[in-house]
mmCIF file of C-alpha atoms and ligand atoms in Angstrom:
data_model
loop_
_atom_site.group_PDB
_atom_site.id
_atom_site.type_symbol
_atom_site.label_atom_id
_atom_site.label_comp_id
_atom_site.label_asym_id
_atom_site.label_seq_id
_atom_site.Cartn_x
_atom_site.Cartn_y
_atom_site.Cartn_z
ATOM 1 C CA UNK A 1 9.758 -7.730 8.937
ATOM 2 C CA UNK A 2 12.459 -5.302 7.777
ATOM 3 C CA UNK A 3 14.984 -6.996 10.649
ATOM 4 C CA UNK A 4 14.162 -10.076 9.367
ATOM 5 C CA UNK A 5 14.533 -9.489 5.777
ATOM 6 C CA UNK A 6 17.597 -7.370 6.024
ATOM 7 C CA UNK A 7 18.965 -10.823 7.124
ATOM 8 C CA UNK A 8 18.314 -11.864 3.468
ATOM 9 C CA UNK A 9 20.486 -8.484 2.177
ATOM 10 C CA UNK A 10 23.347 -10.619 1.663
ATOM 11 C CA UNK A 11 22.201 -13.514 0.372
ATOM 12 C CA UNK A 12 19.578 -11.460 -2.371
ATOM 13 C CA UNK A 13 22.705 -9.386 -3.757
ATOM 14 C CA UNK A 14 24.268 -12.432 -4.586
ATOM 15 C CA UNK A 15 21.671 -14.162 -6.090
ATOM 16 C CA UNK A 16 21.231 -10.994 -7.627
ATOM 17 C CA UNK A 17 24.306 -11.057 -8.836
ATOM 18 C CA UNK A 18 23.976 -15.004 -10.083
ATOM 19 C CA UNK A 19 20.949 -14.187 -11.980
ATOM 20 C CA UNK A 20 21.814 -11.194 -13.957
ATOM 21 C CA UNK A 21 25.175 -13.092 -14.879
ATOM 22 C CA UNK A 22 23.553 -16.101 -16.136
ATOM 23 C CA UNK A 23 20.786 -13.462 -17.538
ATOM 24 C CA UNK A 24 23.819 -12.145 -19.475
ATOM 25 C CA UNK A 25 25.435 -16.029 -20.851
ATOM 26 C CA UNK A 26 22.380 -17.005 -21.754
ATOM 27 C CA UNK A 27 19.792 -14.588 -22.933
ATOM 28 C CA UNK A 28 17.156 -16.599 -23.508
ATOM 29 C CA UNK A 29 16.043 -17.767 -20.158
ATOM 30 C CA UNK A 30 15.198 -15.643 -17.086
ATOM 31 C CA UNK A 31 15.068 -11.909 -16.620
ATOM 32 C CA UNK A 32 16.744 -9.656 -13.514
ATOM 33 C CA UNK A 33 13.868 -10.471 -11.198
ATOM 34 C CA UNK A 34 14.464 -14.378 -12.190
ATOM 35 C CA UNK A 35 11.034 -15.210 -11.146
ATOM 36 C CA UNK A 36 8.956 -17.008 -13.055
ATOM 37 C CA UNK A 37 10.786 -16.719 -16.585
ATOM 38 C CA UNK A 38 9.819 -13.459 -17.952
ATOM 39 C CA UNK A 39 12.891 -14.339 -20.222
ATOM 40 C CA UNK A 40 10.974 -13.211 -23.334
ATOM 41 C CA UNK A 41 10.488 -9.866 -22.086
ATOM 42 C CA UNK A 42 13.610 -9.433 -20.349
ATOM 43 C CA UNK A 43 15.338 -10.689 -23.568
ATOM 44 C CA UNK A 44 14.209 -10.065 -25.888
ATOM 45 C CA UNK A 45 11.584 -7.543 -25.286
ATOM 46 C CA UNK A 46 7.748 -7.390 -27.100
ATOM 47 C CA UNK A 47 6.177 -5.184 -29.864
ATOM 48 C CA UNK A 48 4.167 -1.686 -29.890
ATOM 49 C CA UNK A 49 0.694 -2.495 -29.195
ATOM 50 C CA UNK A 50 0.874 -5.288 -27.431
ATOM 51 C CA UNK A 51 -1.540 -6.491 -24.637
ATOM 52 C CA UNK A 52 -0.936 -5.376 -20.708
ATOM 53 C CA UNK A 53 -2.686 -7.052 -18.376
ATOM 54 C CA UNK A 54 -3.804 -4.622 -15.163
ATOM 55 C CA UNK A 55 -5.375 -6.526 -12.235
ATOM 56 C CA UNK A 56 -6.984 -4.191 -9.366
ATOM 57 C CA UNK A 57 -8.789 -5.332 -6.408
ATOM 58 C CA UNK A 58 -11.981 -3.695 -5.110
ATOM 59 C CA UNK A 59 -12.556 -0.001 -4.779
ATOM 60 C CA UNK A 60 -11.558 -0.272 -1.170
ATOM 61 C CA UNK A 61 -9.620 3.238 -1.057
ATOM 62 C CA UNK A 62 -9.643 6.272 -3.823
ATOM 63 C CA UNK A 63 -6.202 5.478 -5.182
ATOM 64 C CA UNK A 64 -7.298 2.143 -6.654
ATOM 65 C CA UNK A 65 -10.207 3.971 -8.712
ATOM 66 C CA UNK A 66 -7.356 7.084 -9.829
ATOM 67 C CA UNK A 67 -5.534 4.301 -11.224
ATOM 68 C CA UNK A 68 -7.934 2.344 -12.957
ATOM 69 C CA UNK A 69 -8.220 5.903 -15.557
ATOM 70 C CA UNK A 70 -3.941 6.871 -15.223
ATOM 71 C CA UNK A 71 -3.597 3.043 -16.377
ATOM 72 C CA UNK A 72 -5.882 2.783 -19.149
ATOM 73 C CA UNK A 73 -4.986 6.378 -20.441
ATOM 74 C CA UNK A 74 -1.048 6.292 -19.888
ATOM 75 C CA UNK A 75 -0.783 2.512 -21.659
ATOM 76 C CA UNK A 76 -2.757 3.637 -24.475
ATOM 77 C CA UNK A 77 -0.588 6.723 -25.234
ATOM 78 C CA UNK A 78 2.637 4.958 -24.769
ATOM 79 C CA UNK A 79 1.456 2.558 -27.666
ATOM 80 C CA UNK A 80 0.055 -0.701 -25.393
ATOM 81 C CA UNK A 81 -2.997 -2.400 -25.405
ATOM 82 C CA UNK A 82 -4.449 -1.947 -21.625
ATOM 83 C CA UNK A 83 -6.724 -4.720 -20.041
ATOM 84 C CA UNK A 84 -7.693 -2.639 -16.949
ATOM 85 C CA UNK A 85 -10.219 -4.983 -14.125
ATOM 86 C CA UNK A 86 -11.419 -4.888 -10.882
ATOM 87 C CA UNK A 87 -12.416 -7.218 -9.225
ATOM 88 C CA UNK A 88 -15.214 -5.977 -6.513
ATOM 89 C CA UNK A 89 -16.667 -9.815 -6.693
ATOM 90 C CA UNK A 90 -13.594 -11.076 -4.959
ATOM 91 C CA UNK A 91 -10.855 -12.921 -4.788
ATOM 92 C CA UNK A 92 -12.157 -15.962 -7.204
ATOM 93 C CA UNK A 93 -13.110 -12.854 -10.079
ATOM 94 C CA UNK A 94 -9.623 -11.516 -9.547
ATOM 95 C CA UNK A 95 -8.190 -15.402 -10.317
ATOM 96 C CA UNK A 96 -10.990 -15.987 -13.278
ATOM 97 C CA UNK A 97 -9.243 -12.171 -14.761
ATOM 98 C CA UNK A 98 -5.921 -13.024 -14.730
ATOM 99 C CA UNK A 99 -6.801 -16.521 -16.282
ATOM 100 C CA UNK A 100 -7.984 -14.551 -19.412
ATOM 101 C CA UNK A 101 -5.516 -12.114 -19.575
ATOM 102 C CA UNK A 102 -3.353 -14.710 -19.807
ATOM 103 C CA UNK A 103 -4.718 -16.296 -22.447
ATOM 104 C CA UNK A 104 -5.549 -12.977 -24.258
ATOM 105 C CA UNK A 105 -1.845 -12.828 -24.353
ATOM 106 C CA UNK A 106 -0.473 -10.100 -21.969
ATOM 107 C CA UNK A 107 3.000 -9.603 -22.013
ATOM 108 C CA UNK A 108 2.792 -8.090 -18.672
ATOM 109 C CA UNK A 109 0.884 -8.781 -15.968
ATOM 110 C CA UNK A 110 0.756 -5.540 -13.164
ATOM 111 C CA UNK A 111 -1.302 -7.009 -10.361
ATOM 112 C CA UNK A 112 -3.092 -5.302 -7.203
ATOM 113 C CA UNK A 113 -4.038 -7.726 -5.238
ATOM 114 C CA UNK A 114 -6.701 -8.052 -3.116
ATOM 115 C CA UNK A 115 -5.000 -11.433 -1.384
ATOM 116 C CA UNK A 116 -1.620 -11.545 -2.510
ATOM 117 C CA UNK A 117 -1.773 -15.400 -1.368
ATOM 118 C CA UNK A 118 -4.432 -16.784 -3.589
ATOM 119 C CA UNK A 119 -3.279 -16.183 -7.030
ATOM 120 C CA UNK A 120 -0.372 -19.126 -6.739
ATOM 121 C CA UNK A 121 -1.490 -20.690 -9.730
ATOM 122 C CA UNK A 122 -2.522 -17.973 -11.822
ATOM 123 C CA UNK A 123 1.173 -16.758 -11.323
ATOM 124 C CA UNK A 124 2.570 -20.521 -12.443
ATOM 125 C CA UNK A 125 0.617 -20.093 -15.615
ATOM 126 C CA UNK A 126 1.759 -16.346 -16.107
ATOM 127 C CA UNK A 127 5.395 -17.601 -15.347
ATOM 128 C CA UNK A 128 5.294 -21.259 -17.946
ATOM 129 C CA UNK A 129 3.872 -18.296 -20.371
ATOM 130 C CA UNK A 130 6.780 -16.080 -20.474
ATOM 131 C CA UNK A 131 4.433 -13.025 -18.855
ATOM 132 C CA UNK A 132 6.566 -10.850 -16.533
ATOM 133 C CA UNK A 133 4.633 -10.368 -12.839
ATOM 134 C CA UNK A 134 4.941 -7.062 -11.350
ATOM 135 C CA UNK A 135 3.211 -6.439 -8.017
ATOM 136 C CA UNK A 136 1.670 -3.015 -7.567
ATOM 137 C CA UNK A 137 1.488 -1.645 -4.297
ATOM 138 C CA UNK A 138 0.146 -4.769 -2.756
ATOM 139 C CA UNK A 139 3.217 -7.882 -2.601
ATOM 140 C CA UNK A 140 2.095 -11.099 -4.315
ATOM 141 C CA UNK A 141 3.169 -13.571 -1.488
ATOM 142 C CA UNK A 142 4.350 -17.435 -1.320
ATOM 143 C CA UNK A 143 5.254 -17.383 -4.918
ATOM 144 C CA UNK A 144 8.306 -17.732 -6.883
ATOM 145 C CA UNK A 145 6.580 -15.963 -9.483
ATOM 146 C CA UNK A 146 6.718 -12.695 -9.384
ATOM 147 C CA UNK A 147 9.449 -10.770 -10.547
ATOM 148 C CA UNK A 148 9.008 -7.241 -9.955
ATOM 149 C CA UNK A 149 7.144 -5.020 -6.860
ATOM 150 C CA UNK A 150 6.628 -1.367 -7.088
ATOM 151 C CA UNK A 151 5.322 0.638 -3.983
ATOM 152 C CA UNK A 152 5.547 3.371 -2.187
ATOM 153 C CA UNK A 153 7.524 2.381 0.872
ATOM 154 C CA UNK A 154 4.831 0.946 3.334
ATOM 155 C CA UNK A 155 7.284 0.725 6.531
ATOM 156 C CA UNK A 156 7.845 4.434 5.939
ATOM 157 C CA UNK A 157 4.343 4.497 5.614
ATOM 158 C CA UNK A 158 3.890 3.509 9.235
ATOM 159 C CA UNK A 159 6.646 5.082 10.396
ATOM 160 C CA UNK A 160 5.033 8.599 9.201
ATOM 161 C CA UNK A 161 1.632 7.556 10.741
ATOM 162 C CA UNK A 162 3.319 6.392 14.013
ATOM 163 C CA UNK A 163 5.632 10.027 14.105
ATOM 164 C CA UNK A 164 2.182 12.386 12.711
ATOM 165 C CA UNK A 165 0.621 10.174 16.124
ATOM 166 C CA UNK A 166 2.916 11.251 18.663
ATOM 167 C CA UNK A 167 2.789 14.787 16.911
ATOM 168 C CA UNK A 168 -0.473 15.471 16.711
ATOM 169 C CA UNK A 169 -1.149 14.522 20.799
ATOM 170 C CA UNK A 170 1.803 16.773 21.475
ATOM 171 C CA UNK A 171 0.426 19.784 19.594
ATOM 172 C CA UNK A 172 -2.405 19.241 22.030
ATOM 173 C CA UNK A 173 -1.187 18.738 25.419
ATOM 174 C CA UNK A 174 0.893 16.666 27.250
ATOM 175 C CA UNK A 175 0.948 13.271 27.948
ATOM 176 C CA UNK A 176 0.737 10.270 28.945
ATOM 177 C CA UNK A 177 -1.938 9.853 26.095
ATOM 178 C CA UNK A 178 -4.500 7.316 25.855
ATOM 179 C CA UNK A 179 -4.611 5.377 22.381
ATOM 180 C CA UNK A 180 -5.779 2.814 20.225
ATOM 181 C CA UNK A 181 -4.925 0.984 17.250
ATOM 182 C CA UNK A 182 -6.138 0.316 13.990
ATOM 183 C CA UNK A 183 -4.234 -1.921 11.097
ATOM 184 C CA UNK A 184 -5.203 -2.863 7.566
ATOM 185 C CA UNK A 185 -6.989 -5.756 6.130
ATOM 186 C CA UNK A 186 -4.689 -9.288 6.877
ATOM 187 C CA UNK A 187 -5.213 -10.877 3.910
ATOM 188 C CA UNK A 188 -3.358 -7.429 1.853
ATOM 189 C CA UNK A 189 0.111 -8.128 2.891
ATOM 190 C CA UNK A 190 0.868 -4.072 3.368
ATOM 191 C CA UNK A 191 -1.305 -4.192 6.366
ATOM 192 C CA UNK A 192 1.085 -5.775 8.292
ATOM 193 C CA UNK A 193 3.935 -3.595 7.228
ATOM 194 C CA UNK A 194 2.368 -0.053 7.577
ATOM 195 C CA UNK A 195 1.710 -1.735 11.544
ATOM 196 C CA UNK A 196 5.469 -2.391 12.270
ATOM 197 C CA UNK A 197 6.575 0.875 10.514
ATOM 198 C CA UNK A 198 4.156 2.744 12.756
ATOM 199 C CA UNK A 199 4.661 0.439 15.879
ATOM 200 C CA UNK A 200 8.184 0.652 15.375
ATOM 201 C CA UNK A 201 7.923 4.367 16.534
ATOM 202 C CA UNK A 202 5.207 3.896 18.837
ATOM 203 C CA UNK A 203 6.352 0.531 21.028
ATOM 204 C CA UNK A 204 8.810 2.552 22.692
ATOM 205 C CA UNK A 205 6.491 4.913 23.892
ATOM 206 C CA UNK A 206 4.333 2.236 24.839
ATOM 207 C CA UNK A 207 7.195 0.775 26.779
ATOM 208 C CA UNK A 208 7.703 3.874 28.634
ATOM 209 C CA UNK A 209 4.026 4.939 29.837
ATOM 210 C CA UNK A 210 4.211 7.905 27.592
ATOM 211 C CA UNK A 211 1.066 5.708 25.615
ATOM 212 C CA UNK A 212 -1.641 3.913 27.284
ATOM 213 C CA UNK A 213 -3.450 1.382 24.899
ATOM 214 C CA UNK A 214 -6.523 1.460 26.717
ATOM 215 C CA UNK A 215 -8.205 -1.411 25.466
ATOM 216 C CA UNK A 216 -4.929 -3.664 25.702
ATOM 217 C CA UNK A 217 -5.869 -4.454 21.909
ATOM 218 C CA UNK A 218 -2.116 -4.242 20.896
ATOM 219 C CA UNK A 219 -1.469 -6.943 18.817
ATOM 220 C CA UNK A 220 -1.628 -7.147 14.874
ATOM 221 C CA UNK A 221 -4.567 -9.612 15.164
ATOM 222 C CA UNK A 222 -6.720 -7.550 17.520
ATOM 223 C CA UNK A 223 -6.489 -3.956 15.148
ATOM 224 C CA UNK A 224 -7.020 -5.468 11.309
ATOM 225 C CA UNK A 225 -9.859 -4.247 9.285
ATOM 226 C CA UNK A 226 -11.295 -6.995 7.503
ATOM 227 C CA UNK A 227 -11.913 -6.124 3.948
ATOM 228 C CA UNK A 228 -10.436 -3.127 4.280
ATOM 229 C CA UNK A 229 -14.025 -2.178 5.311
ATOM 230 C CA UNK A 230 -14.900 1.372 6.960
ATOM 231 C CA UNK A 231 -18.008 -0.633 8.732
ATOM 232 C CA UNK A 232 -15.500 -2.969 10.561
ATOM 233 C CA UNK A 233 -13.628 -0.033 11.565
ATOM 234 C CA UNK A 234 -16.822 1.894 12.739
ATOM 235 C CA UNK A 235 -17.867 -0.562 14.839
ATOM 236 C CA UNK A 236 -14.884 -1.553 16.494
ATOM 237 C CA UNK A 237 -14.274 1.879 17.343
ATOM 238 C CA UNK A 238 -18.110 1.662 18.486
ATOM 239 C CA UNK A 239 -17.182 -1.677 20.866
ATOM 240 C CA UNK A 240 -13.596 0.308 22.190
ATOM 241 C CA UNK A 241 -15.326 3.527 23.039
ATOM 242 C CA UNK A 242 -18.190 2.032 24.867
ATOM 243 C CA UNK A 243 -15.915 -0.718 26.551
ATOM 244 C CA UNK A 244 -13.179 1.340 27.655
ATOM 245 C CA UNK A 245 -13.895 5.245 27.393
ATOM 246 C CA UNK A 246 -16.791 5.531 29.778
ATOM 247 C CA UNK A 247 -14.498 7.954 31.753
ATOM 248 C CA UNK A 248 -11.413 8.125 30.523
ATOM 249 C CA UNK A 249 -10.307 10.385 27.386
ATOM 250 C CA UNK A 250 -8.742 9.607 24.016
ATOM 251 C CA UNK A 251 -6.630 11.365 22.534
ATOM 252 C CA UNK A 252 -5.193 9.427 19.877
ATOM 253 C CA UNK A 253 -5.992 6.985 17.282
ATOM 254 C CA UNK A 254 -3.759 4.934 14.603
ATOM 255 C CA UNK A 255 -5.721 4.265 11.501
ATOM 256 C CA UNK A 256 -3.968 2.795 8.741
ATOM 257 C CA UNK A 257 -5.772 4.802 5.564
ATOM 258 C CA UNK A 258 -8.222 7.351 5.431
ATOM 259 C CA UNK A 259 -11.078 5.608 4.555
ATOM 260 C CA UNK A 260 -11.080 3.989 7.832
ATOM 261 C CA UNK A 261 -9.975 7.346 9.471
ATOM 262 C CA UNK A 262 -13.304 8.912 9.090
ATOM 263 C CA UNK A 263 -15.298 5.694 10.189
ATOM 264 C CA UNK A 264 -13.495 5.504 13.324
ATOM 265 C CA UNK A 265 -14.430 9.809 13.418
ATOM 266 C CA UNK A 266 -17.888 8.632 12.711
ATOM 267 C CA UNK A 267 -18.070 6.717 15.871
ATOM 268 C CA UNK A 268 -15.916 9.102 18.175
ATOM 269 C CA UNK A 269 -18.520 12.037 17.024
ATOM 270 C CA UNK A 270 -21.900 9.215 17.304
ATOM 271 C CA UNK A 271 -20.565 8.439 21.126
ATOM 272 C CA UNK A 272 -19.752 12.315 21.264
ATOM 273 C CA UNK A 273 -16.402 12.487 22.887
ATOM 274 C CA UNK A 274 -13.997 14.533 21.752
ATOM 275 C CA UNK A 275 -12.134 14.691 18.980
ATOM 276 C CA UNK A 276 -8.982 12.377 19.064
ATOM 277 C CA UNK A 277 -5.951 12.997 16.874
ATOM 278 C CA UNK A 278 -6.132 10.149 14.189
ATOM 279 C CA UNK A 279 -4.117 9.568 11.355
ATOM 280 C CA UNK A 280 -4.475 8.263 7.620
ATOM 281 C CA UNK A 281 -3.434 7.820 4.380
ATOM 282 C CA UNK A 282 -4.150 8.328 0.320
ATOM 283 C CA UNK A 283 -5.122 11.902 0.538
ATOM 284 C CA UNK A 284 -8.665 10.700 -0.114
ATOM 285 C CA UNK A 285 -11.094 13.974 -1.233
ATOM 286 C CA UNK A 286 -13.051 13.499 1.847
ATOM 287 C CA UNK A 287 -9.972 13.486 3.907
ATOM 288 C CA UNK A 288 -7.878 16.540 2.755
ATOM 289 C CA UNK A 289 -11.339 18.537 3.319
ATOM 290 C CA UNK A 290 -11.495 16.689 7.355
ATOM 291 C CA UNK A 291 -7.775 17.979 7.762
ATOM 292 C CA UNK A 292 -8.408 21.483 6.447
ATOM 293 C CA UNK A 293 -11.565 21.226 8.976
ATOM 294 C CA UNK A 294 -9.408 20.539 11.669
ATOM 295 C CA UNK A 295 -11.019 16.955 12.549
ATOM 296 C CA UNK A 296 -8.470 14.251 11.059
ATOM 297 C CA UNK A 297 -4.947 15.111 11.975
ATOM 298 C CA UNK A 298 -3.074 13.370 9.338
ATOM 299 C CA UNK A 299 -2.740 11.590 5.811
ATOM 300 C CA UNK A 300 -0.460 9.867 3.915
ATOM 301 C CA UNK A 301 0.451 11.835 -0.094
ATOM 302 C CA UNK A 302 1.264 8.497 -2.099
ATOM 303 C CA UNK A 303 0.636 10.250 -5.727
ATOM 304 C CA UNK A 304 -0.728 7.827 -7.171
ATOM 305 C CA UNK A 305 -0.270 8.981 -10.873
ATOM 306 C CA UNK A 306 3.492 8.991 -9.958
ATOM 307 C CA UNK A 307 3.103 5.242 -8.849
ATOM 308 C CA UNK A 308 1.380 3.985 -12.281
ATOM 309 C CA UNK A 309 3.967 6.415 -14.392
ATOM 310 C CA UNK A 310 6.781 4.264 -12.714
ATOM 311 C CA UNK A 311 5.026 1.068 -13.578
ATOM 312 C CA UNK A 312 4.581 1.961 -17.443
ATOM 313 C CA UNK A 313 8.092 2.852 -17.030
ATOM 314 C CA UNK A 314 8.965 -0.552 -16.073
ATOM 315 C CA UNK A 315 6.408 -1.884 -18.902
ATOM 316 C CA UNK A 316 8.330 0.289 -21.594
ATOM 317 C CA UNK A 317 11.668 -1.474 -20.090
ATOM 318 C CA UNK A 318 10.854 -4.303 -20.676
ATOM 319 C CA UNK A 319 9.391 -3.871 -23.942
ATOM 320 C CA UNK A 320 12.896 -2.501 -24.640
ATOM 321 C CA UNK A 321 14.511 -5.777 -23.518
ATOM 322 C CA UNK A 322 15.963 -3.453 -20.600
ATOM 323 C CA UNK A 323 16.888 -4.692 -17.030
ATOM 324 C CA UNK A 324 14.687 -2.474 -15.105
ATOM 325 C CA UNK A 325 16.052 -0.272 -12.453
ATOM 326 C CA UNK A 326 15.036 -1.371 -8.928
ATOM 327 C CA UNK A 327 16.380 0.191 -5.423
ATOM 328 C CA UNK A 328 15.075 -2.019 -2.609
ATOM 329 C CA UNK A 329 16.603 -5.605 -2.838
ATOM 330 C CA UNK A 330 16.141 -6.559 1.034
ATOM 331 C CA UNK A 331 12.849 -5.955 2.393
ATOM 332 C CA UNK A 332 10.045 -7.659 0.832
ATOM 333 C CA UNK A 333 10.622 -11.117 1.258
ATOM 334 C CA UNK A 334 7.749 -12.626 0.716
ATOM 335 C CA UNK A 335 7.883 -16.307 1.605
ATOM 336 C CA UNK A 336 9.632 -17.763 -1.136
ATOM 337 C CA UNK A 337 12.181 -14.883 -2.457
ATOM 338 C CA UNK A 338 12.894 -11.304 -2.017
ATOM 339 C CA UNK A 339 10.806 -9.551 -4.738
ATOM 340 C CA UNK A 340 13.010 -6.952 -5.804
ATOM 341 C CA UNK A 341 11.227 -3.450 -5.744
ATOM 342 C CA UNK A 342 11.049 -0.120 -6.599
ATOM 343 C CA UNK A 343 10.112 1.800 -3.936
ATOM 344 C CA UNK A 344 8.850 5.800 -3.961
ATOM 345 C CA UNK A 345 8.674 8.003 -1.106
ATOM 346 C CA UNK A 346 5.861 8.550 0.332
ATOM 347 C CA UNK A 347 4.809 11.751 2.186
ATOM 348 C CA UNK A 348 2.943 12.587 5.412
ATOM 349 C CA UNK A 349 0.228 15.714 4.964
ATOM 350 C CA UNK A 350 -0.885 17.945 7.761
ATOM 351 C CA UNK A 351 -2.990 21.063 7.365
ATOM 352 C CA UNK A 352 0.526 22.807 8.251
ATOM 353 C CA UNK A 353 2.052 21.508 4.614
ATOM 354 C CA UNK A 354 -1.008 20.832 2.930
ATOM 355 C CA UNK A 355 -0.951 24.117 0.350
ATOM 356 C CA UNK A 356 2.502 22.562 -0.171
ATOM 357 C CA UNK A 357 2.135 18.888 -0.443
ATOM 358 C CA UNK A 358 -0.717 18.825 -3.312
ATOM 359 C CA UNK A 359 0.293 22.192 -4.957
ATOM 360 C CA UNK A 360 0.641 19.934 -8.281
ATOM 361 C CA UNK A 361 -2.934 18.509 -7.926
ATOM 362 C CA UNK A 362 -5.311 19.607 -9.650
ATOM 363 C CA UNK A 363 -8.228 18.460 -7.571
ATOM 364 C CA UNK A 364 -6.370 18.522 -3.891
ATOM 365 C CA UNK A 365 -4.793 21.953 -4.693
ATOM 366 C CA UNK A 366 -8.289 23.151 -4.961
ATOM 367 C CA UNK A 367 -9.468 21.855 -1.435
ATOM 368 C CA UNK A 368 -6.199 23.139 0.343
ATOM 369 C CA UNK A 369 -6.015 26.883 -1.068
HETATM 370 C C1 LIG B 401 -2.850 0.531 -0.172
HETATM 371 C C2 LIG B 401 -3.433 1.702 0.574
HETATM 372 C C3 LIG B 401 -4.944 1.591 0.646
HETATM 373 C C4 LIG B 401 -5.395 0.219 1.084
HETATM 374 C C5 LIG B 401 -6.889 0.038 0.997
HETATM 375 C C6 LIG B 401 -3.368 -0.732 0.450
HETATM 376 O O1 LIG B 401 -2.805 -1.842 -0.116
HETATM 377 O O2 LIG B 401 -1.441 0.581 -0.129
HETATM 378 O O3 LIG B 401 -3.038 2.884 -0.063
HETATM 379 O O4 LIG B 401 -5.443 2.534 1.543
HETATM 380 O O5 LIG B 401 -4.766 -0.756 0.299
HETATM 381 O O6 LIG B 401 -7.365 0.169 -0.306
#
């Protein structure tokens, strides 16, 4: 993906360019993103108090549930009106929210999808209403109208997961090291990034016999997690372990977040082999107290109130009329345009950095003293 969009560098800086020009001549149309015609915002900014409209997708992963709370709470002291939902029915309650917030009048719509595919039309509407679209974490995909992402880098992401991988087998032994893979839900278009960051540092070592995918299950297709869902994860673990690991050992296992890093520890313990290194990510309770326990090797720090600061950041820009600072203008194409994005850095966790990593947390600090 990042190959591929980096092939779009050239022509997003100058569209870039194109669009905050004509931004400039004429004010009253189109903002810096140039999506879907957040002009109004982008020109001419909104009032104090007025409506945000904060779209979250199920409680798949803790993160999502932190920022229900940092969202309503940091809106409401910086002088908004939050409309905070989730949508646990699915994809159809996430469309039938967004249709209200609409017409409730957001001036900003900050969604979290749960299919960043579906809401096409629910974007058009947000877009003829003058609403400026950020994605959160998740990309909204085959749309024109979105005009803002803001993530923590998900190739890096994998990347980190792929490296703590390689790591954690090492610490243990040498190889070669028998593995298996694990990716996000498809329809949550991160999934597929966090696989090539990691697989980006793991192919090679594929290529070379230093890692043996036992099952063969190497494609993106064969390791997603539908829904996101630890049960799906549990009991394809279940179906590896007893098809493959009759005799043979593992030793490692790429799992794309934590929740599904302790289902796929579930099963390893249930079948009673030993325990494999396997990754994560979030820095989920349940996970920072499995790494200090010496069971899962590694997790992802993504601070989550640092991600929803930045976003009522961008919010307070654009009630300013400001052009909001962005720093990735390349990699997330997604279909239709490159979403321009602000990106934040995400961290990998260990018990070796843990004290360090979460120092500033109240409730992780706690777990890692
Ligand atoms: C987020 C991850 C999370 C996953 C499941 C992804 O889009 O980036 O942090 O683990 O969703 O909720």
């Amino acid at each position: 993906m990042r190959n591929f969009a980096k092939s779009f560098a050239a022509v997003a800086a100058i569209s870039a360019l194109a669009l905050t020009s004509c931004g400039r001549e004429d004010p009253g149309t189109g903002n810096e993103g140039g999506g879907g015609g957040g002009g109004e915002a982008a020109s001419g900014g909104f009032e104090e108090g007025a409506p945000i409209g904060v779209a979250l997708p199920q409680k798949t992963s803790e993160n999502w549930v932190l920022a229900e709370q940092l969202f309503n709470d940091g809106l409401t002291e910086a002088g908004y009106e939050p409309d905070v939902q989730f949508a646990n029915g699915g994809v159809s309650e996430q469309q039938n929210q967004i249709n209200s917030m609409i017409t409730n009048g957001v001036e900003v719509l900050i969604v979290g999808a749960i299919d960043g595919a579906q809401l096409g039309s629910q974007l058009q509407e947000a877009a003829d209403a003058g609403i400026t679209v950020i994605a959160y974490d998740r990309l909204l995909t085959n749309t024109e109208n979105v005009d803002y992402y803001v993530a923590y880098d998900n190739f890096q992401v994998g990347e980190l997961q792929g490296q703590a991988l390689l790591d954690g087998m090492a610490e243990k032994g040498e190889g070669p090291y028998n593995i298996e893979l694990f990716a996000g839900s498809p329809d949550d278009a991160n999934a597929q990034v966090f696989f090539d960051g990691a697989m980006s540092i793991l192919q090679p070592k594929i290529d070379d016999g230093t890692l043996n995918v036992v099952s063969g299950q190497v494609e993106f297709n064969q390791a997603v997690t539908q829904g996101w869902k630890a049960e799906n994860a549990q009991r394809r673990m279940d179906t590896l372990l007893s098809g493959n690991y009759d005799s043979e050992e593992l030793h490692g296992v790429l799992s794309p977040n934590d929740t599904l890093a302790r289902a796929i520890l579930n099963s390893v313990k249930d079948a009673g082999k030993d325990i494999p290194v396997v990754t994560g990510q979030d820095s989920e309770v349940e996970s920072v107290k499995s790494i200090i326990a010496g069971e899962q090797y590694s997790t992802i720090n993504k601070d989550t109130r640092d991600l929803v600061e930045h976003s009522i950041t961008m919010v307070e820009g654009l009630a300013a009329g400001e052009e909001l600072e962005v720093n990735d203008e390349e990699s997330y194409d997604n279909g239709v345009k490159v979403v321009p994005a602000y990106l934040l850095e995400p961290q990998i966790v260990t018990k070796e950095n843990a004290a360090e990593a979460y120092a500033d947390d109240p409730t992780l600090s706690e777990l890692v003293k």
